[in-house]
């Protein structure tokens, strides 16, 4: 008996052959395969058209994309009834050619609305009844145009304030809170197969916002309104603590039957860039992906731009930047490599 045990012990102690160690993925598409999720990026459509290197890396690395601005209302209907789809179409067509799925961003928001709409509401020339029909037509037209081509829509974006109250946007002011259920119903009618999300920032840690968003979801579900997922934007900064309870917050929404998506991940820093700051940034990216893949319902992690060459951060946060996983020359930063090291998790 003893020789057999010795032999067994020797076999178990022997190093695994090289091919048995699953090597780290070589790029983000392989990373997505490792974890069985979508790994995406927001797309700057001007760069998509004009910059061959930007386009090449986008299509090599990502199996999912979100139009950063091209599908927002001011972009698709700058004049009432006059639709300009070329930019949105460019993102969708590039995705089709490059085996990428698409997140539609965003149908109902308080920002980047066309001037004809905001001024019409402000001067009273558009009353509540007309505003509701305008919103219905907008959702029906846009979702209908991309029926079967867009996997998921950010139906409502940033509808909860930091204190947990509903955001006083033009929709709430003139239509009442029912506009949220209406938006989801109209989107579902226009494309019954699209997954419909509520999307917000600071949902990773802001308790009043988390509680109100959970209540909104439960209320919609109690009305039989089709809502399928929640998007955590994930705009982080290394000057702030990492939201350490993020995975548990994801689980609270998952427990309602929702799909989870990290929809706009970036990790900014106060400039200048230093190796230490890049190392901290890498850790934040690694933790965000680890949190996502530790929750079975988390199916998507999208970067809000993959290169510092086209990041929204410098224009919005003075003195801050370097928020992406690649630099202005599309060279991978430590954060990119950190993502590739995240091991498969038991989900
Ligand atoms: O298209 C015009 C151009 O014609 C004009 O010359 C130029 C200068 O005024 O402005 C251009 O529009 C800019 C637009 O981005 C397209 O580049 C707007 O000024 C600028 O405000 C807008 O910023 C976008 C921001 O949303 C607006 O709130 C950012 O690119 C975009 O990354 C950012 O994305 C949002 C998500 O949609 C929702 N979550 C938060 C996230 C960050 O704010």
Tab-separated table of N, CA and C in Angstrom, residues 192-261:
chain	number	residue	atom	x	y	z
A	192	UNK	N	-38.670	44.516	-28.350
A	192	UNK	CA	-38.934	43.616	-27.217
A	192	UNK	C	-37.724	42.787	-26.811
A	193	UNK	N	-36.723	42.700	-27.691
A	193	UNK	CA	-35.569	41.856	-27.341
A	193	UNK	C	-34.446	42.638	-26.686
A	194	UNK	N	-34.479	43.938	-26.779
A	194	UNK	CA	-33.401	44.731	-26.170
A	194	UNK	C	-33.511	44.677	-24.653
A	195	UNK	N	-32.375	44.652	-23.978
A	195	UNK	CA	-32.367	44.691	-22.513
A	195	UNK	C	-32.378	46.144	-22.070
A	196	UNK	N	-33.229	46.437	-21.119
A	196	UNK	CA	-33.494	47.828	-20.740
A	196	UNK	C	-32.938	48.117	-19.352
A	197	UNK	N	-32.091	49.138	-19.273
A	197	UNK	CA	-31.325	49.443	-18.065
A	197	UNK	C	-31.673	50.814	-17.494
A	198	UNK	N	-31.534	50.893	-16.172
A	198	UNK	CA	-31.439	52.185	-15.493
A	198	UNK	C	-29.964	52.384	-15.208
A	199	UNK	N	-29.410	53.586	-15.427
A	199	UNK	CA	-27.962	53.821	-15.379
A	199	UNK	C	-27.681	55.036	-14.516
A	200	UNK	N	-26.652	54.967	-13.663
A	200	UNK	CA	-26.337	56.139	-12.840
A	200	UNK	C	-24.893	56.083	-12.347
A	201	UNK	N	-24.430	57.217	-11.866
A	201	UNK	CA	-23.081	57.301	-11.288
A	201	UNK	C	-23.186	57.312	-9.760
A	202	UNK	N	-22.043	57.054	-9.100
A	202	UNK	CA	-21.969	56.991	-7.627
A	202	UNK	C	-22.900	55.947	-7.026
A	203	UNK	N	-23.469	55.115	-7.887
A	203	UNK	CA	-24.329	54.025	-7.405
A	203	UNK	C	-23.466	52.958	-6.736
A	204	UNK	N	-22.148	53.080	-6.932
A	204	UNK	CA	-21.194	52.129	-6.358
A	204	UNK	C	-21.119	52.263	-4.836
A	205	UNK	N	-21.467	53.452	-4.306
A	205	UNK	CA	-21.224	53.678	-2.868
A	205	UNK	C	-22.265	54.584	-2.196
A	206	UNK	N	-23.008	55.408	-2.945
A	206	UNK	CA	-23.874	56.426	-2.334
A	206	UNK	C	-25.174	55.787	-1.853
A	207	UNK	N	-25.272	55.610	-0.512
A	207	UNK	CA	-26.404	54.861	0.036
A	207	UNK	C	-27.776	55.432	-0.314
A	208	UNK	N	-28.045	56.744	-0.125
A	208	UNK	CA	-29.372	57.255	-0.498
A	208	UNK	C	-29.706	56.970	-1.966
A	209	UNK	N	-28.707	57.098	-2.823
A	209	UNK	CA	-28.925	56.852	-4.262
A	209	UNK	C	-29.208	55.359	-4.506
A	210	UNK	N	-28.480	54.511	-3.825
A	210	UNK	CA	-28.679	53.062	-3.958
A	210	UNK	C	-30.092	52.683	-3.520
A	211	UNK	N	-30.493	53.171	-2.362
A	211	UNK	CA	-31.823	52.807	-1.823
A	211	UNK	C	-32.939	53.290	-2.737
A	212	UNK	N	-32.827	54.529	-3.220
A	212	UNK	CA	-33.888	55.051	-4.102
A	212	UNK	C	-33.932	54.278	-5.412
A	213	UNK	N	-32.760	53.958	-5.956
A	213	UNK	CA	-32.731	53.216	-7.222
A	213	UNK	C	-33.317	51.816	-7.040
A	214	UNK	N	-33.006	51.177	-5.933
A	214	UNK	CA	-33.622	49.876	-5.630
A	214	UNK	C	-35.145	50.022	-5.551
A	215	UNK	N	-35.618	51.086	-4.922
A	215	UNK	CA	-37.069	51.310	-4.804
A	215	UNK	C	-37.701	51.522	-6.174
A	216	UNK	N	-37.016	52.295	-7.016
A	216	UNK	CA	-37.538	52.532	-8.377
A	216	UNK	C	-37.682	51.192	-9.099
A	217	UNK	N	-36.648	50.362	-9.008
A	217	UNK	CA	-36.674	49.063	-9.697
A	217	UNK	C	-37.827	48.213	-9.172
A	218	UNK	N	-37.952	48.127	-7.850
A	218	UNK	CA	-39.029	47.314	-7.273
A	218	UNK	C	-40.400	47.839	-7.680
A	219	UNK	N	-40.523	49.158	-7.725
A	219	UNK	CA	-41.814	49.764	-8.094
A	219	UNK	C	-42.143	49.452	-9.552
A	220	UNK	N	-41.136	49.562	-10.406
A	220	UNK	CA	-41.365	49.217	-11.821
A	220	UNK	C	-41.757	47.749	-11.953
A	221	UNK	N	-41.040	46.902	-11.244
A	221	UNK	CA	-41.342	45.468	-11.323
A	221	UNK	C	-42.750	45.174	-10.814
A	222	UNK	N	-43.179	45.898	-9.767
A	222	UNK	CA	-44.530	45.653	-9.218
A	222	UNK	C	-45.609	46.061	-10.220
A	223	UNK	N	-45.257	47.003	-11.132
A	223	UNK	CA	-46.203	47.425	-12.174
A	223	UNK	C	-46.095	46.562	-13.432
A	224	UNK	N	-45.176	45.606	-13.391
A	224	UNK	CA	-44.983	44.773	-14.589
A	224	UNK	C	-44.238	45.498	-15.699
A	225	UNK	N	-43.526	46.564	-15.326
A	225	UNK	CA	-42.764	47.324	-16.332
A	225	UNK	C	-41.491	46.543	-16.689
A	226	UNK	N	-41.181	46.397	-17.972
A	226	UNK	CA	-39.986	45.633	-18.369
A	226	UNK	C	-38.702	46.395	-18.088
A	227	UNK	N	-37.992	45.995	-17.025
A	227	UNK	CA	-36.659	46.534	-16.720
A	227	UNK	C	-35.761	45.327	-16.504
A	228	UNK	N	-34.604	45.331	-17.136
A	228	UNK	CA	-33.768	44.130	-17.150
A	228	UNK	C	-32.424	44.302	-16.475
A	229	UNK	N	-31.986	45.556	-16.276
A	229	UNK	CA	-30.638	45.699	-15.742
A	229	UNK	C	-30.385	47.062	-15.122
A	230	UNK	N	-29.259	47.118	-14.402
A	230	UNK	CA	-28.795	48.370	-13.802
A	230	UNK	C	-27.357	48.610	-14.230
A	231	UNK	N	-27.085	49.846	-14.635
A	231	UNK	CA	-25.732	50.217	-15.035
A	231	UNK	C	-25.076	51.042	-13.938
A	232	UNK	N	-23.928	50.570	-13.483
A	232	UNK	CA	-23.089	51.342	-12.560
A	232	UNK	C	-22.052	52.056	-13.419
A	233	UNK	N	-22.113	53.374	-13.505
A	233	UNK	CA	-21.196	54.059	-14.423
A	233	UNK	C	-19.728	53.815	-14.035
A	234	UNK	N	-19.417	53.929	-12.737
A	234	UNK	CA	-18.051	53.596	-12.326
A	234	UNK	C	-17.030	54.664	-12.655
A	235	UNK	N	-17.382	55.920	-12.536
A	235	UNK	CA	-16.399	57.002	-12.716
A	235	UNK	C	-15.658	57.187	-11.387
A	236	UNK	N	-14.462	56.606	-11.319
A	236	UNK	CA	-13.703	56.600	-10.067
A	236	UNK	C	-12.518	57.550	-10.139
A	237	UNK	N	-11.922	57.830	-8.983
A	237	UNK	CA	-10.710	58.656	-8.917
A	237	UNK	C	-9.820	58.130	-7.809
A	238	UNK	N	-8.511	58.095	-8.075
A	238	UNK	CA	-7.628	57.510	-7.048
A	238	UNK	C	-7.477	58.440	-5.856
A	239	UNK	N	-7.916	59.684	-6.001
A	239	UNK	CA	-7.869	60.601	-4.839
A	239	UNK	C	-9.001	60.290	-3.860
A	240	UNK	N	-9.902	59.380	-4.275
A	240	UNK	CA	-10.981	58.939	-3.387
A	240	UNK	C	-10.781	57.460	-3.080
A	241	UNK	N	-11.384	57.005	-1.989
A	241	UNK	CA	-11.275	55.575	-1.685
A	241	UNK	C	-11.955	54.755	-2.775
A	242	UNK	N	-11.460	53.548	-2.958
A	242	UNK	CA	-12.178	52.629	-3.849
A	242	UNK	C	-13.494	52.242	-3.161
A	243	UNK	N	-14.609	52.164	-3.915
A	243	UNK	CA	-15.901	51.793	-3.287
A	243	UNK	C	-15.887	50.313	-2.881
A	244	UNK	N	-15.443	50.048	-1.676
A	244	UNK	CA	-15.145	48.685	-1.239
A	244	UNK	C	-16.347	47.765	-1.137
A	245	UNK	N	-17.570	48.334	-1.095
A	245	UNK	CA	-18.769	47.498	-0.959
A	245	UNK	C	-19.484	47.299	-2.289
A	246	UNK	N	-18.802	47.662	-3.384
A	246	UNK	CA	-19.453	47.676	-4.706
A	246	UNK	C	-20.062	46.317	-5.053
A	247	UNK	N	-19.321	45.250	-4.831
A	247	UNK	CA	-19.828	43.923	-5.205
A	247	UNK	C	-21.116	43.603	-4.443
A	248	UNK	N	-21.186	43.990	-3.181
A	248	UNK	CA	-22.415	43.726	-2.414
A	248	UNK	C	-23.577	44.561	-2.931
A	249	UNK	N	-23.290	45.789	-3.378
A	249	UNK	CA	-24.354	46.603	-3.966
A	249	UNK	C	-24.836	45.948	-5.262
A	250	UNK	N	-23.879	45.453	-6.040
A	250	UNK	CA	-24.278	44.733	-7.261
A	250	UNK	C	-25.217	43.577	-6.904
A	251	UNK	N	-24.859	42.842	-5.842
A	251	UNK	CA	-25.652	41.667	-5.463
A	251	UNK	C	-27.073	42.057	-5.053
A	252	UNK	N	-27.227	43.239	-4.447
A	252	UNK	CA	-28.574	43.678	-4.028
A	252	UNK	C	-29.467	43.887	-5.254
A	253	UNK	N	-28.877	44.403	-6.332
A	253	UNK	CA	-29.676	44.558	-7.567
A	253	UNK	C	-29.847	43.215	-8.265
A	254	UNK	N	-28.815	42.403	-8.210
A	254	UNK	CA	-28.916	41.066	-8.820
A	254	UNK	C	-30.007	40.249	-8.140
A	255	UNK	N	-30.171	40.461	-6.832
A	255	UNK	CA	-31.205	39.724	-6.087
A	255	UNK	C	-32.618	40.089	-6.563
A	256	UNK	N	-32.729	41.213	-7.274
A	256	UNK	CA	-34.026	41.595	-7.856
A	256	UNK	C	-34.196	41.006	-9.251
A	257	UNK	N	-33.215	40.224	-9.647
A	257	UNK	CA	-33.296	39.583	-10.963
A	257	UNK	C	-32.701	40.410	-12.082
A	258	UNK	N	-31.976	41.477	-11.715
A	258	UNK	CA	-31.431	42.374	-12.744
A	258	UNK	C	-30.064	41.899	-13.233
A	259	UNK	N	-29.795	42.173	-14.502
A	259	UNK	CA	-28.438	42.058	-15.021
A	259	UNK	C	-27.657	43.274	-14.537
A	260	UNK	N	-26.369	43.060	-14.285
A	260	UNK	CA	-25.499	44.128	-13.800
A	260	UNK	C	-24.525	44.504	-14.910
A	261	UNK	N	-24.291	45.802	-15.085
A	261	UNK	CA	-23.256	46.238	-16.027
A	261	UNK	C	-22.459	47.368	-15.393
